[in-house]
Structures are given as C-alpha cells and as structure tokens.
Coordinates of C-alpha atoms and ligand atoms in Angstrom, one line a residue:
X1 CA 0.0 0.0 0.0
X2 CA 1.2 3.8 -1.1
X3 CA 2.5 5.9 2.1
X4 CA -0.9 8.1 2.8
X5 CA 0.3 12.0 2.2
X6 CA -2.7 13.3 3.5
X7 CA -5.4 12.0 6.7
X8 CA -8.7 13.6 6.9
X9 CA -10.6 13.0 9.7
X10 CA -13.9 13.9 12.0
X11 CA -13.0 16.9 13.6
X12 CA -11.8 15.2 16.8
X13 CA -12.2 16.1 20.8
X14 CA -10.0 16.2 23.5
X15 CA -11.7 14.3 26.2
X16 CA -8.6 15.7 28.8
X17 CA -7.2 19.4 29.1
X18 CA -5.8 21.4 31.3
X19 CA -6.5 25.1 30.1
X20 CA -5.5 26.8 33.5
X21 CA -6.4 30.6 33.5
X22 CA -5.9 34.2 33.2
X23 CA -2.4 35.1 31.1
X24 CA -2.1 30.9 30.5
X25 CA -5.2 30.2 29.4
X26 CA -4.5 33.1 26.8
X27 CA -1.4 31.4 25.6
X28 CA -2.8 27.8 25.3
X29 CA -6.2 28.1 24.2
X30 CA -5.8 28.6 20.6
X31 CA -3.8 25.7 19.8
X32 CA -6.8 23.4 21.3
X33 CA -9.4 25.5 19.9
X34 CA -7.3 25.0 16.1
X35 CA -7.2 21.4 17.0
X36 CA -10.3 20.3 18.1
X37 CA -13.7 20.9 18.5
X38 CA -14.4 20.4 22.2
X39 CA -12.2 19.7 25.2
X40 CA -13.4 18.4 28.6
X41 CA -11.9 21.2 30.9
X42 CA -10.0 19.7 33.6
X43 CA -10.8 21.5 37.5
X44 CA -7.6 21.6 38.8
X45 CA -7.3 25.5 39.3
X46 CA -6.2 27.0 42.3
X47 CA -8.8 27.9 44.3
X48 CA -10.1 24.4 42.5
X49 CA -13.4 24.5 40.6
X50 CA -15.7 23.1 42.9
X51 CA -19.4 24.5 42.3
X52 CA -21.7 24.7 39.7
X53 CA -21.7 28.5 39.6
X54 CA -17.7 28.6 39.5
X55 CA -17.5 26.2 36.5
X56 CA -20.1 28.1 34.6
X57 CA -17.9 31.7 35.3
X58 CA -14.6 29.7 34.6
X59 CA -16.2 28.4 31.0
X60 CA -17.0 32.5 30.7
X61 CA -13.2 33.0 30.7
X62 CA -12.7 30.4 28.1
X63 CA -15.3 31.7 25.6
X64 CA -13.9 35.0 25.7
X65 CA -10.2 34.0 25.4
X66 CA -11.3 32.0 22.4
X67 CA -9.7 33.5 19.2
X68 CA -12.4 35.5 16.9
X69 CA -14.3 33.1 14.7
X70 CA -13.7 30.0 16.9
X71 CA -16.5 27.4 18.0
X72 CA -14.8 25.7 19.9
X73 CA -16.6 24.5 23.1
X74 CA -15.6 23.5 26.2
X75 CA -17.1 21.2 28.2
X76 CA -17.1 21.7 32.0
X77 CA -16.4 19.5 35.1
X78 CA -16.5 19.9 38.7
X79 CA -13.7 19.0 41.0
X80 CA -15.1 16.7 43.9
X81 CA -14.0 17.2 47.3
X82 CA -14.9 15.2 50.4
X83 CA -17.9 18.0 50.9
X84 CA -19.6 18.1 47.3
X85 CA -23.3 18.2 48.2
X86 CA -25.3 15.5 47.0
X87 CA -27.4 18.1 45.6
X88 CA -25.0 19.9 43.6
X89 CA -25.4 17.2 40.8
X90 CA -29.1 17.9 39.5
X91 CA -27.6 22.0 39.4
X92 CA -24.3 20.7 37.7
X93 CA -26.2 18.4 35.0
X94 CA -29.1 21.2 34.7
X95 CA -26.3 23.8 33.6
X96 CA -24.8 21.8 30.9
X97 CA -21.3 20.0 33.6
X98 CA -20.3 17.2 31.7
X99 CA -18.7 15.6 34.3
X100 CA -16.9 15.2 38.2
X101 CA -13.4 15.0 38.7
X102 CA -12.0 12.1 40.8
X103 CA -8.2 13.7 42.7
X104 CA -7.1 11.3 45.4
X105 CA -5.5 14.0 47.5
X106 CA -2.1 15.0 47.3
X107 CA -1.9 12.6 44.0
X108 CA -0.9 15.4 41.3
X109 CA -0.5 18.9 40.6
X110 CA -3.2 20.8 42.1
X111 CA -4.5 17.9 44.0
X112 CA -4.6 19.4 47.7
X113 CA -8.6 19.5 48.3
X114 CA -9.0 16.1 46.2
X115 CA -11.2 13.0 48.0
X116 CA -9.4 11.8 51.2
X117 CA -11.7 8.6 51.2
X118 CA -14.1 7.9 48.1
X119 CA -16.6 6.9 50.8
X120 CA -17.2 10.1 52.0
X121 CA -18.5 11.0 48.4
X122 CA -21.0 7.9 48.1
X123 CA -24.0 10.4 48.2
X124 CA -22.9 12.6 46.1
X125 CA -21.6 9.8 43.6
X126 CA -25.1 8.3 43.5
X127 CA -26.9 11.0 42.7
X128 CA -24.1 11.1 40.1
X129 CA -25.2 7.4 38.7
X130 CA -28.7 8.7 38.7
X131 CA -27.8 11.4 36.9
X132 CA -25.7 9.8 34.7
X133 CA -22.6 11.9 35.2
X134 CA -19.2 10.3 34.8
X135 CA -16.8 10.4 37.0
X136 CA -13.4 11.1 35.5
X137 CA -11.1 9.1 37.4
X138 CA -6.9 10.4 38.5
X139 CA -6.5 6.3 39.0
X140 CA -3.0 6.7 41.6
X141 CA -3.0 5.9 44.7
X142 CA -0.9 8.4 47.2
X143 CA 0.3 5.5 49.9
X144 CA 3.9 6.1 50.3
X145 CA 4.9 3.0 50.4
X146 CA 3.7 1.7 47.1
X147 CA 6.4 2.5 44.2
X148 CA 5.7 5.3 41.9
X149 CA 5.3 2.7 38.8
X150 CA 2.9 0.6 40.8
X151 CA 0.2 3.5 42.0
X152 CA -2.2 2.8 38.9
X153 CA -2.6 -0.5 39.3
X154 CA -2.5 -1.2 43.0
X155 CA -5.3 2.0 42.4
X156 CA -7.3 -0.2 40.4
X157 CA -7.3 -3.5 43.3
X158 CA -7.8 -0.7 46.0
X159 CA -10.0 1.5 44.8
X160 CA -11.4 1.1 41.8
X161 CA -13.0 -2.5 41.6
X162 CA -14.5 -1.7 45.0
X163 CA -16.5 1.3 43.6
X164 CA -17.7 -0.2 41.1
X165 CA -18.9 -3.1 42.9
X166 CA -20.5 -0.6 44.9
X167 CA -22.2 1.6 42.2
X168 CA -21.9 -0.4 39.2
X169 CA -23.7 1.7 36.8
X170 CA -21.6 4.9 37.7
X171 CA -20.2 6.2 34.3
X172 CA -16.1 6.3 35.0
X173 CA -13.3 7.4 32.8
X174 CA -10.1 5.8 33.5
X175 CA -8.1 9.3 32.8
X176 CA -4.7 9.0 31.4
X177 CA -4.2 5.5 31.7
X178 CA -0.8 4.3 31.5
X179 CA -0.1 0.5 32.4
X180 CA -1.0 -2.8 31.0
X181 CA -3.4 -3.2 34.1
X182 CA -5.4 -0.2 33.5
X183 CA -5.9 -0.8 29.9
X184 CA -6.5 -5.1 30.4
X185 CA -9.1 -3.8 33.4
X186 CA -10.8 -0.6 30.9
X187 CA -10.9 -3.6 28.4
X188 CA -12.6 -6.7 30.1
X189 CA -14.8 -5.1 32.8
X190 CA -18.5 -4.7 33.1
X191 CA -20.5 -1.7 32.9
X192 CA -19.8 1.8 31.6
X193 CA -16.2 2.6 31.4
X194 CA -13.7 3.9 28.8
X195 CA -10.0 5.3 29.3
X196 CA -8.3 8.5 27.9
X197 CA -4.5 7.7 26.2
X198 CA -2.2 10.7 26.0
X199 CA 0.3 10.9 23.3
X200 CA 3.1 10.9 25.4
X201 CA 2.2 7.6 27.0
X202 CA 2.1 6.0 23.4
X203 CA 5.3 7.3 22.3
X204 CA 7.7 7.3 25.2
X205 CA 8.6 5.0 28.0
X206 CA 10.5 5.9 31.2
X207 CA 13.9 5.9 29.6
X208 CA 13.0 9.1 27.8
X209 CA 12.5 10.8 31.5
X210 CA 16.4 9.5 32.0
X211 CA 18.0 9.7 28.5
X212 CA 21.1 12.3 28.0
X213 CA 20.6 13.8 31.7
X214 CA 17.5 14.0 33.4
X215 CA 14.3 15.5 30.9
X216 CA 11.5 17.3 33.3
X217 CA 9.9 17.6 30.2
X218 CA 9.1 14.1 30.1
X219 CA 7.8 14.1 33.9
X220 CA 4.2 14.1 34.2
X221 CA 1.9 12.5 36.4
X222 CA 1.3 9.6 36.3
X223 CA 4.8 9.0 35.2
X224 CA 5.7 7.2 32.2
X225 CA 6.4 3.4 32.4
X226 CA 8.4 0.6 30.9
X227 CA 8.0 -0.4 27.4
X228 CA 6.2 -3.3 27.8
X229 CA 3.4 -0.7 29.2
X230 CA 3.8 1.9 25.7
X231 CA 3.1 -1.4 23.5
X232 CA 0.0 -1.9 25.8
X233 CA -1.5 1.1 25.7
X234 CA -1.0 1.5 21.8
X235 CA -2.8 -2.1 21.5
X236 CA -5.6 -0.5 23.2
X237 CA -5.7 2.6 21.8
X238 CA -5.4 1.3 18.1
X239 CA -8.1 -2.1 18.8
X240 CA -10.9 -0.4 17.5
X241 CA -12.3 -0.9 21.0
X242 CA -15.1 2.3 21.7
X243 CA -13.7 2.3 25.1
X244 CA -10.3 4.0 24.8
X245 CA -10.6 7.9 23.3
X246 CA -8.6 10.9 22.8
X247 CA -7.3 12.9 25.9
X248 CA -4.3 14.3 25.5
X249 CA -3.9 16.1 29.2
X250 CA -2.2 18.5 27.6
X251 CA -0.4 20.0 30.9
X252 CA 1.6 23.6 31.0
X253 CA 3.2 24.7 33.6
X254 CA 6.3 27.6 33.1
X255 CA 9.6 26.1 31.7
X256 CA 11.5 27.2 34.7
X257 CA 8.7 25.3 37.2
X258 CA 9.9 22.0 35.4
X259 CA 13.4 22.8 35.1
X260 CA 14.3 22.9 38.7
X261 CA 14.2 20.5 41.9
X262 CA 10.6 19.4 42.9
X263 CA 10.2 20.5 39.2
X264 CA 6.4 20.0 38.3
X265 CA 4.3 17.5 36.7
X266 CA 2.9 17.6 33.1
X267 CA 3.7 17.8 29.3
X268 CA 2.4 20.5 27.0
X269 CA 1.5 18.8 24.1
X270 CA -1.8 20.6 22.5
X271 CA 0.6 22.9 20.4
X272 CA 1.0 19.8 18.2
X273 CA -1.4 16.7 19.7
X274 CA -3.2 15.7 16.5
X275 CA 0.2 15.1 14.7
X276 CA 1.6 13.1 18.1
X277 CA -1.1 10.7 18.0
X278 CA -0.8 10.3 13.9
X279 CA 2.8 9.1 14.6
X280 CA 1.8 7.1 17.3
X281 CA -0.8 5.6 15.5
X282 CA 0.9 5.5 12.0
X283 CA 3.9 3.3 13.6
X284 CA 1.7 0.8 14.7
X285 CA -0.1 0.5 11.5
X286 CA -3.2 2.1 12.5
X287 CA -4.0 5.3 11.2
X288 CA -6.9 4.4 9.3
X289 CA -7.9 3.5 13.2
X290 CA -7.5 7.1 14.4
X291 CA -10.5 9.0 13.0
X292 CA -12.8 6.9 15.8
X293 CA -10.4 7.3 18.6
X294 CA -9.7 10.7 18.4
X295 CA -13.2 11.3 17.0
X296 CA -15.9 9.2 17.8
X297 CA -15.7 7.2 20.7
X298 CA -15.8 9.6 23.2
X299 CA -18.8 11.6 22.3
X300 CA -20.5 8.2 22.1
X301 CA -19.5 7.7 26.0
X302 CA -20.7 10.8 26.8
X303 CA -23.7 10.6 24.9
X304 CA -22.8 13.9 22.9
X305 CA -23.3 13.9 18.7
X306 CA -20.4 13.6 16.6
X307 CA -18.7 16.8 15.7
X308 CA -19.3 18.0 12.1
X309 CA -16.6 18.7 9.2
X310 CA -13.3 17.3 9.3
X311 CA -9.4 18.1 9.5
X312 CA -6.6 17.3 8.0
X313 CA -3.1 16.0 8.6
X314 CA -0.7 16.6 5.6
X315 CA 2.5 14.4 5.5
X316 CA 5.2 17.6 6.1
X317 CA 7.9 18.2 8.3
X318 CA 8.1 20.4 10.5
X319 CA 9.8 21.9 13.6
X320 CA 7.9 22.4 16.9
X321 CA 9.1 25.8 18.4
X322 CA 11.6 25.5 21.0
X323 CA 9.5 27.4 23.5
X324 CA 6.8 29.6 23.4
X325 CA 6.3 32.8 25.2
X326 CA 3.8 32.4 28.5
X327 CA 3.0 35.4 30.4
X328 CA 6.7 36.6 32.2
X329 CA 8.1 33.3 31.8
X330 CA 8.2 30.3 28.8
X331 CA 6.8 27.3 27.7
X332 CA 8.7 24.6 26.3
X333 CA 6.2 22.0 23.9
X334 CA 7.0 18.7 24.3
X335 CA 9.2 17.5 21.0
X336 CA 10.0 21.1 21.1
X337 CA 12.8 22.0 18.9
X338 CA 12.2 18.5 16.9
X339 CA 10.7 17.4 13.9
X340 CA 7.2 15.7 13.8
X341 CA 6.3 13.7 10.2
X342 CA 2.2 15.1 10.0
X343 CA 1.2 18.7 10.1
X344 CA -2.2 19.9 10.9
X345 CA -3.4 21.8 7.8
X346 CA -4.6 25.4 8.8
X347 CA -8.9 26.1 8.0
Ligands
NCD1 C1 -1.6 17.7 35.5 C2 -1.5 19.2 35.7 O1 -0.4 19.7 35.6 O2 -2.6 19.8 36.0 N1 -0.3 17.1 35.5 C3 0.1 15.9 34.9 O3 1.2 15.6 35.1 N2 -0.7 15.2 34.2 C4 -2.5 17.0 36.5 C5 -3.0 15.6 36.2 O4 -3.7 15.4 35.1 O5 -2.8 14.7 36.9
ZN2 ZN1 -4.3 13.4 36.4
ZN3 ZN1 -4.7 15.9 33.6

C-alpha cells in the first residue's frame, strides 16, 4: 500500500485538558481551539473549581479568550472534594457540567482538596449514577509505600473495583491510563467505562525521563512506564475498542517550574497533539484507526453527537518551536525543537 500523504478525519475532541487561566489560558487556548472541536476542561485550578456557579464563570473565561471566529466548546467538570453536596449534581447536570473529577489528595499537581476517602462521596456519587454523570477518574494511589510505577494499578485493586462493585452503573473514565493493568481492566470489565490515552504515553517510555541527563519535560503524572506498558497502551488505543478515546492532558506549567528540583508534573503537548497521535498511530499500522479514537468514541461515551466537518493532517515536516512565550516566563512544547512527520493543515 502507497505511504498516505494526507489524513482527513472527524473533527476530533479532546476528552482531557488542562487550560489553567488568566495570562495561561490566553497562551494555550488557541492551539486546542485550532485542533479540536471540544475539550473536557480539567478542575484543577487553584482555588479548585468546585461548584456549579464557578465552572459556569470559569467556562465564561474560556469563551472569551477563544480566538475571533472559533466554536470551539468546552465542556465543563466539577472537582469533587470530600464535601460536594449531593445536591450539587441535579444544578451541575441542569447547567450543561459534563462531568466530576476524581483527585485522590495529594496525587498530582493541584490535588490538595481532592477525596481523602471515596466513601465520603457515596451520596454525592449516586446522585451522580442517577444522573448519569461520569466520573473522571486520577486512578494513583498516594500510599507512600507503594512504588511510583505501581500506583495505577494497586489503584485499580484498591480503589477502583470496590467502587464499582458498589455503584456499578456509575459512568467512570479511567483518565490518562498508562499501564497494562489499567488498559487489560478498561478492556474486560463490566459496565460503563472507557480510558483517555495521551500521546506521550504512546510514544515514550520511562527511559525518555532518564535519556542524555534528566528530561523534566518528560515528567508528568502519572509517570511514564516501561516499554512493555507503551506497547500496551498502543494495542488498546489502536483495537478499534469504543472504550479508549482521545485525551491528550495536555499540561503547561512555566519552563523554569519544570526545570528545577521538585520540578512539576505535566507535558504541554496541545501545540501539536493531533500530529503526536498520527505518529503514534501511524507506527503501529493504525492510522486508518485514528479518526474513531480521536473522534468518535468519546462523544459516544458521553452521549454527545459527533462533531461536524473534518481536518486534516498533511504528511510535512516540520519543527515544533523551541518554546513559546507564557506570560513573564516560557513554555517549552513537548518535542520542542524537533521534527514531527504530520502537520495539521490550517482552515
Ligand atoms: C496535570 C496538571 O499539571 O494539571 N499534570 C500531569 O502531570 N498530568 C494534572 C493531572 O492530570 O494529573
Ligand atoms: Zn491526572
Ligand atoms: Zn490531567
């Protein structure tokens, strides 16, 4: 078969985003809105986004940061804390929230008023089922003496099977998964469920945290894992399976916040995510597999309709900048400074 030069697709979602806010949400917002068609806005702001009434003013900020002529729409969650009233679901599903965002505390950036014990929250997470909001899952746990590569799936024998024994018909998104567990368990369990893959997970293993001195630019949370993981994770991502979607958790934080000790967690990858995952999926023979996964199967979780038009990827190199200017300080892309294969064509 002929080398494809060019890929048009759905017009694709990003079911995982960090957009932060003020002078950073300026910066990074285009490049999402140029990419997709709707992200699912991740809570994690500091004071974190836990009410109805400060999602709706935080989605206020986003509109009007959006460059002139964009529809591109975000879609709106609420960060739950041990305290989210039960009765803050029917006002969070009557004013459009998509969704509840599951931080065991202390487990990643911004993470400080996350759940301290999931069954403090069982009221709130069954009016939740009722309602038939997912719950968007950070699946790590925090217990200190559990290695760093193990926190996913110990989270999954701890945590995770137990609440959905307990309220099996509670929507979940495995966010970011990362191991051969979490995408074996996404894959063979019961019930509603589905997984976000970043590209970063399905290009990179840990050795790319430790190549040529240490790379904060590959440290996000969770961390990236052994190979065997990667190969994993692209298997589920490229199956076909309607479970596994889009998210790229497209993470900024200022160059010289990563660059330092206690240097923080994420990768900024929206700048170029569609052409990521094209590579991603193009090495494992899958790119006529991409359209659904980055287009289709996550608006079918959420029950949302397919977006309308396409894009498309055109087979030319190019150089991701180096860094970008954010506010005072910088913002170094992931790849930045190297060459990617696909390039998102502009309109
Ligand atoms: C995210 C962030 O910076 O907000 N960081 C990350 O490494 N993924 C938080 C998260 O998604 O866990
Ligand atoms: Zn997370
Ligand atoms: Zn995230």
């Amino acid at each position: 078969m002929a080398t494809p030069t060019t890929l048009t697709i759905t017009r694709p979602d990003d079911w995982h985003l960090h957009l932060r806010d003020g002078a950073a949400l300026a910066v990074v917002l285009p490049a999402s809105a140029r990419q997709f068609g709707r992200a699912v806005v991740m809570p994690n702001l500091r004071p974190p986004v836990t009410s109805t009434a400060l999602a709706l003013a935080y989605r206020e900020r986003i509109l009007a940061a959006r460059p002139a002529g964009s529809d591109f729409e975000p879609l709106m969650t609420l960060y739950l804390t041990d305290n989210t009233p039960p009765d803050e679901i029917g006002r969070a599903r009557a004013a459009g929230i998509q969704a509840l965002k599951f931080y065991p505390a202390g487990a990643t950036t911004n993470s400080d008023a996350g759940v301290t014990d999931l069954r403090k929250t069982y009221r709130t997470l069954e009016a939740m089922q009722r309602e038939g909001l997912p719950l968007l899952v950070h699946g790590e746990v925090t217990d200190p003496a559990v290695d760093v590569f193990d926190r996913e799936a110990v989270f999954i024998d701890r945590h995770l099977i137990p609440l959905r024994r307990d309220l099996p018909e509670l929507k979940i998104v495995f966010e970011h998964v990362t191991t051969r567990e979490g995408a074996a368990y996404v894959l063979g369990a019961d019930g509603p469920i589905g997984a976000t893959v970043t590209p970063q997970h399905l290009l990179y293993n840990r050795n790319a945290i430790f190549t040529g001195g240490l790379q904060p630019h590959f440290y996000c949370l969770p961390v990236l894992k052994a190979e065997a993981h990667r190969q994993a994770l692209v298997a589920a991502a490229t199956s076909g399976s309607p479970r596994f979607f889009l998210g790229t958790d497209s993470a900024p934080h200022a160059a010289h916040l990563k660059e330092h000790a206690g240097g923080h967690a994420g990768c900024y990858t929206a700048l170029a995510a569609l052409e990521l995952y094209a590579e991603a999926f193009e090495a494992a023979g899958a790119l006529d597999r991409l359209d659904a996964f980055a287009g289709r199967h996550g608006a079918a979780f959420y029950g949302l309709p397919v977006n309308a038009g396409t894009v498309t990827l055109v087979r030319e190199a190019w150089t991701v900048p180096e860094a970008l200017p954010f506010g005072a300080a910088r913002l170094k892309p992931l790849r930045g400074g190297g060459t990617l294969t696909w390039r998102l064509k502009e309109g």
